[in-house]
């Protein structure tokens, strides 16, 4: 049977010119400066109507929502809470700074800046702002002894990344982190924090970025532990736990209406002492260190290590540093200049 090749070719020809544009598109009409400015102003006007609305502004600045209804009773409560948190934050921020491998004053600087900004931008009054144990440990592993200049740049870059994620709307990514992952990460960090503080508790020199490194380093230098640091640390831990328990105790009947004035005063006093437990321990310990230093004839304002049986924080610079942008390049002692990208490349990825 013969097949006509021409018929097959005509039936199965691939391609078509039905949708080819024959007419060429002409050049767009040019607009003068006045017309371009009119389009830009119209676009800006339409966007400003949605951005600068009362709802949007109060959402970005929550202080405008609660400030009109702020009362004297709220001010008194916030004042007492501020004093309590402030006295607790002073020793806590210095401890977190040491955990991050930075000077103590860096923790003090970072403790009040976040709280001050959160007054205007905060949406939840129960959220604590400032240094935390997890962030301090991550900072320590990232910096690995690079110093405050690198720490300031790291903080700046972290804020920029978080701001970009907020603008883009990537907050939904947190929904993909399961509860067991979050719990496991928090538990692992807690173990690392405890391991990293053992060296300071017993007064030895140990270092390490992972749990195994810390354990090996502590075991090698365990024979050089300081008895004064150990006893002082144990006593402080016991006192803090006892004062915490005191804040939960009550004298007299459980019903407040049946309590006498003496019972109410004693319960309130015990609650205040238990609430200020961290500050009380720090103040008493500082006074003990001051007595030891002055009795030995050592200058308190000196930066030298005093001859006392336990370690102290040392001299902390007074005042505040100059407000300025972080340094994007530094000059080392040998005269070489380190640029921004080289500084960022020196950061180390967190290892757990």
XYZ file of C-alpha atoms in Angstrom:
352
model
C 0.000 0.000 0.000
C 1.426 3.292 -1.038
C 1.287 6.290 1.241
C 1.218 9.791 -0.085
C 4.065 11.648 1.634
C 2.638 15.021 0.752
C -0.635 14.284 2.564
C 1.206 13.155 5.693
C 3.375 16.212 5.688
C 0.379 18.481 5.288
C -1.462 16.778 8.180
C 1.422 16.688 10.645
C 3.160 19.941 9.903
C 4.454 21.415 13.138
C 4.238 25.105 13.778
C 1.820 27.831 12.916
C 1.926 31.497 12.093
C -1.539 32.246 13.458
C -0.240 33.901 16.677
C 2.735 35.755 15.325
C 2.412 39.492 15.777
C 2.983 41.142 12.495
C 2.663 44.730 13.587
C 5.686 45.992 15.469
C 5.134 47.732 18.768
C 5.924 51.361 18.521
C 7.949 53.353 20.987
C 6.277 54.412 24.202
C 5.316 58.032 24.316
C 7.804 60.078 26.236
C 6.591 61.911 29.321
C 7.879 65.165 30.549
C 9.036 65.844 34.088
C 5.692 67.281 35.121
C 3.785 64.149 34.102
C 6.293 61.865 35.830
C 6.083 63.926 39.001
C 2.291 63.761 38.861
C 2.372 59.944 38.622
C 4.872 59.713 41.480
C 2.838 62.016 43.702
C -0.344 60.058 42.957
C 1.358 56.769 43.873
C 2.836 58.290 47.024
C -0.517 59.734 48.004
C -2.309 56.404 47.606
C 0.330 54.562 49.649
C 0.374 57.186 52.380
C -3.367 56.762 52.871
C -2.794 53.158 53.937
C 0.511 53.627 55.762
C -0.221 56.744 57.783
C -3.603 55.702 59.091
C -4.377 55.729 62.803
C -4.714 51.952 62.859
C -1.323 51.405 61.233
C 0.469 53.973 63.382
C -0.935 52.609 66.643
C -0.013 49.108 65.515
C 3.603 50.125 64.915
C 3.727 52.311 68.050
C 1.693 50.475 70.714
C 2.461 53.188 73.264
C -0.239 55.288 71.578
C -2.807 52.653 72.543
C -2.205 52.422 76.293
C -0.812 55.879 77.031
C -4.195 57.718 76.915
C -5.601 55.354 79.575
C -2.455 55.299 81.732
C -3.330 56.078 85.357
C -1.482 56.947 88.551
C -2.043 53.448 89.916
C -0.393 52.010 86.808
C 2.553 54.353 87.291
C 3.063 53.257 90.908
C 2.892 49.588 89.957
C 5.303 50.069 87.075
C 7.667 52.014 89.335
C 7.845 49.182 91.857
C 8.207 46.636 89.067
C 10.921 48.736 87.430
C 12.929 48.943 90.646
C 12.585 45.204 91.174
C 13.561 44.311 87.625
C 16.334 46.911 87.539
C 18.026 45.647 90.694
C 17.756 42.097 89.407
C 18.958 43.037 85.948
C 22.251 44.569 87.125
C 23.880 41.342 88.359
C 22.065 39.278 85.752
C 23.317 41.362 82.838
C 26.909 41.212 84.094
C 26.613 37.436 84.416
C 25.239 37.150 80.884
C 28.055 39.361 79.628
C 30.603 37.021 81.199
C 28.760 34.088 79.637
C 29.091 35.771 76.229
C 32.815 36.323 76.773
C 32.485 40.118 76.883
C 33.398 42.733 79.528
C 30.779 43.256 82.279
C 29.896 46.775 81.134
C 28.708 45.436 77.776
C 25.958 43.534 79.550
C 24.928 46.663 81.447
C 24.727 48.653 78.209
C 22.596 46.034 76.513
C 20.305 45.562 79.505
C 18.616 48.959 79.485
C 18.648 49.814 75.767
C 16.278 46.999 74.849
C 13.948 47.784 77.754
C 13.909 51.476 76.868
C 13.049 50.850 73.216
C 10.408 48.280 74.134
C 8.454 50.982 75.965
C 7.578 52.498 72.589
C 7.580 49.408 70.366
C 6.508 46.627 72.728
C 3.206 44.841 72.244
C 3.294 42.541 75.288
C 4.084 43.845 78.765
C 4.982 40.384 80.098
C 7.871 39.853 77.645
C 11.319 40.462 79.212
C 13.746 42.485 77.133
C 17.508 42.443 77.382
C 20.268 39.842 77.513
C 19.227 36.221 77.858
C 21.153 33.054 78.591
C 20.571 31.482 75.168
C 21.573 34.606 73.249
C 24.655 35.049 75.444
C 25.801 31.495 74.815
C 25.218 31.826 71.069
C 27.171 35.087 71.105
C 30.052 33.395 72.905
C 30.212 30.608 70.337
C 29.981 33.061 67.445
C 32.585 35.546 68.674
C 35.040 33.021 70.211
C 37.002 35.839 71.853
C 36.920 38.436 69.070
C 35.982 41.255 71.448
C 33.312 43.932 71.953
C 33.778 45.516 68.505
C 32.769 42.292 66.800
C 29.987 41.826 69.346
C 28.506 45.237 68.534
C 28.623 44.491 64.814
C 26.996 41.100 65.416
C 24.169 42.766 67.343
C 23.675 45.307 64.554
C 23.563 42.669 61.816
C 21.139 40.567 63.850
C 18.800 43.535 64.189
C 18.989 44.293 60.462
C 18.148 40.693 59.567
C 15.221 40.635 61.989
C 13.941 43.935 60.601
C 14.088 42.609 57.041
C 12.276 39.434 58.079
C 9.588 41.540 59.737
C 9.096 43.729 56.669
C 8.988 40.746 54.313
C 6.605 38.912 56.639
C 8.625 35.805 57.447
C 7.234 35.439 60.942
C 5.204 32.441 59.811
C 8.411 30.374 59.668
C 8.238 29.948 63.441
C 5.102 27.840 62.925
C 7.208 25.125 61.296
C 9.367 24.657 64.420
C 7.813 21.864 66.440
C 7.562 21.784 70.204
C 10.044 18.917 70.718
C 12.668 20.748 68.655
C 12.243 23.922 70.700
C 12.282 21.994 73.970
C 15.349 20.004 72.959
C 17.227 23.125 71.927
C 16.382 24.902 75.191
C 17.386 21.881 77.276
C 20.674 21.516 75.411
C 21.481 25.183 75.924
C 20.660 24.882 79.641
C 23.137 22.013 79.977
C 25.799 24.035 78.165
C 25.184 27.037 80.417
C 25.553 24.942 83.564
C 28.740 23.372 82.223
C 30.186 26.751 81.271
C 29.561 28.174 84.758
C 31.218 25.337 86.674
C 34.675 26.766 85.973
C 33.712 30.105 87.519
C 32.041 28.408 90.456
C 35.191 26.529 91.460
C 37.624 29.218 90.276
C 39.549 27.415 87.541
C 40.547 28.385 84.015
C 38.729 26.295 81.447
C 37.390 26.923 77.969
C 35.481 25.166 75.233
C 32.771 25.740 72.665
C 31.075 22.350 72.983
C 29.949 20.330 75.979
C 32.658 17.729 75.457
C 35.367 20.396 75.222
C 34.150 22.000 78.451
C 34.111 18.708 80.341
C 37.613 17.793 79.157
C 38.974 21.248 79.985
C 37.413 21.246 83.463
C 38.674 17.741 84.236
C 42.231 18.724 83.299
C 42.281 21.765 85.601
C 40.079 20.441 88.417
C 43.082 20.080 90.739
C 43.593 23.865 90.749
C 40.168 24.743 92.107
C 39.935 27.689 94.504
C 38.365 26.945 97.867
C 37.254 30.546 98.420
C 35.387 30.758 95.110
C 33.777 27.373 95.683
C 32.484 28.168 99.157
C 31.267 31.620 98.165
C 29.446 30.241 95.122
C 27.766 27.440 97.072
C 26.671 29.816 99.837
C 25.193 32.250 97.303
C 23.260 29.459 95.576
C 21.850 28.190 98.875
C 20.868 31.686 100.027
C 19.121 32.473 96.728
C 17.131 29.238 96.886
C 16.138 29.881 100.515
C 15.072 33.459 99.785
C 13.085 32.257 96.806
C 11.297 29.831 99.086
C 10.713 32.619 101.598
C 8.792 34.659 99.022
C 6.243 31.832 98.746
C 5.740 31.378 102.497
C 2.940 32.981 104.482
C 2.506 33.564 108.190
C -0.923 33.247 109.750
C -4.209 32.198 108.164
C -4.342 31.629 104.428
C -7.384 33.866 104.095
C -6.212 37.472 103.825
C -9.308 38.749 105.612
C -8.453 36.721 108.715
C -4.834 37.931 108.877
C -3.833 40.584 111.368
C -1.783 43.670 110.569
C 1.337 41.936 111.872
C 0.750 38.985 109.543
C 0.272 41.243 106.530
C 3.421 43.241 107.271
C 5.522 40.108 107.767
C 4.181 38.425 104.624
C 4.807 41.547 102.588
C 8.322 41.874 103.986
C 9.181 38.255 103.224
C 7.809 38.655 99.707
C 9.943 41.741 99.111
C 13.068 40.042 100.473
C 12.439 36.994 98.298
C 11.793 39.147 95.236
C 15.018 41.115 95.719
C 17.035 37.959 96.461
C 19.455 38.388 93.562
C 20.162 41.995 94.438
C 20.578 41.186 98.126
C 23.122 38.460 97.392
C 25.047 40.716 95.008
C 25.099 43.642 97.450
C 26.217 41.481 100.386
C 28.852 39.705 98.290
C 30.129 43.028 96.969
C 30.399 44.371 100.497
C 32.336 41.278 101.583
C 34.721 41.771 98.678
C 35.078 45.457 99.517
C 35.946 44.631 103.131
C 38.552 42.093 102.028
C 40.133 44.528 99.567
C 40.275 47.497 101.938
C 41.586 45.381 104.813
C 44.466 44.201 102.639
C 45.451 47.784 101.797
C 44.677 47.344 98.090
C 43.345 50.292 96.078
C 39.687 49.659 95.257
C 39.801 51.821 92.109
C 42.816 49.962 90.725
C 42.423 47.570 87.810
C 44.905 45.114 89.328
C 43.718 41.828 90.813
C 43.316 42.240 94.590
C 44.921 39.694 96.964
C 41.696 38.134 98.254
C 40.634 34.464 98.422
C 38.043 34.746 95.629
C 37.732 36.385 92.242
C 35.910 39.669 91.715
C 34.572 41.362 88.603
C 37.043 44.199 88.922
C 36.798 47.825 87.943
C 33.897 48.720 85.659
C 34.145 51.934 83.611
C 31.680 54.589 84.701
C 29.329 56.429 82.383
C 28.118 55.465 78.936
C 30.072 54.955 75.718
C 29.729 57.314 72.789
C 26.620 56.730 70.714
C 27.800 55.799 67.252
C 27.308 53.241 64.506
C 29.192 49.956 64.839
C 32.604 49.797 63.257
C 32.510 48.200 59.818
C 36.309 48.046 59.642
C 39.062 47.981 62.232
C 42.806 48.510 62.298
C 44.828 45.913 64.153
C 47.886 46.607 66.286
C 50.202 45.630 63.437
C 48.687 48.313 61.189
C 46.609 46.031 58.952
C 43.031 47.036 58.195
C 40.248 44.473 58.405
C 37.244 45.207 56.189
C 33.582 44.471 56.751
C 33.396 41.192 54.845
C 36.565 39.926 56.484
C 35.153 40.753 59.909
C 31.955 38.865 59.136
C 33.937 35.886 57.831
C 35.694 35.598 61.191
C 32.424 34.779 62.940
C 31.963 31.137 63.770
C 28.803 29.101 63.312
C 27.132 27.999 66.539
C 28.001 24.473 67.600
C 25.981 22.623 70.211
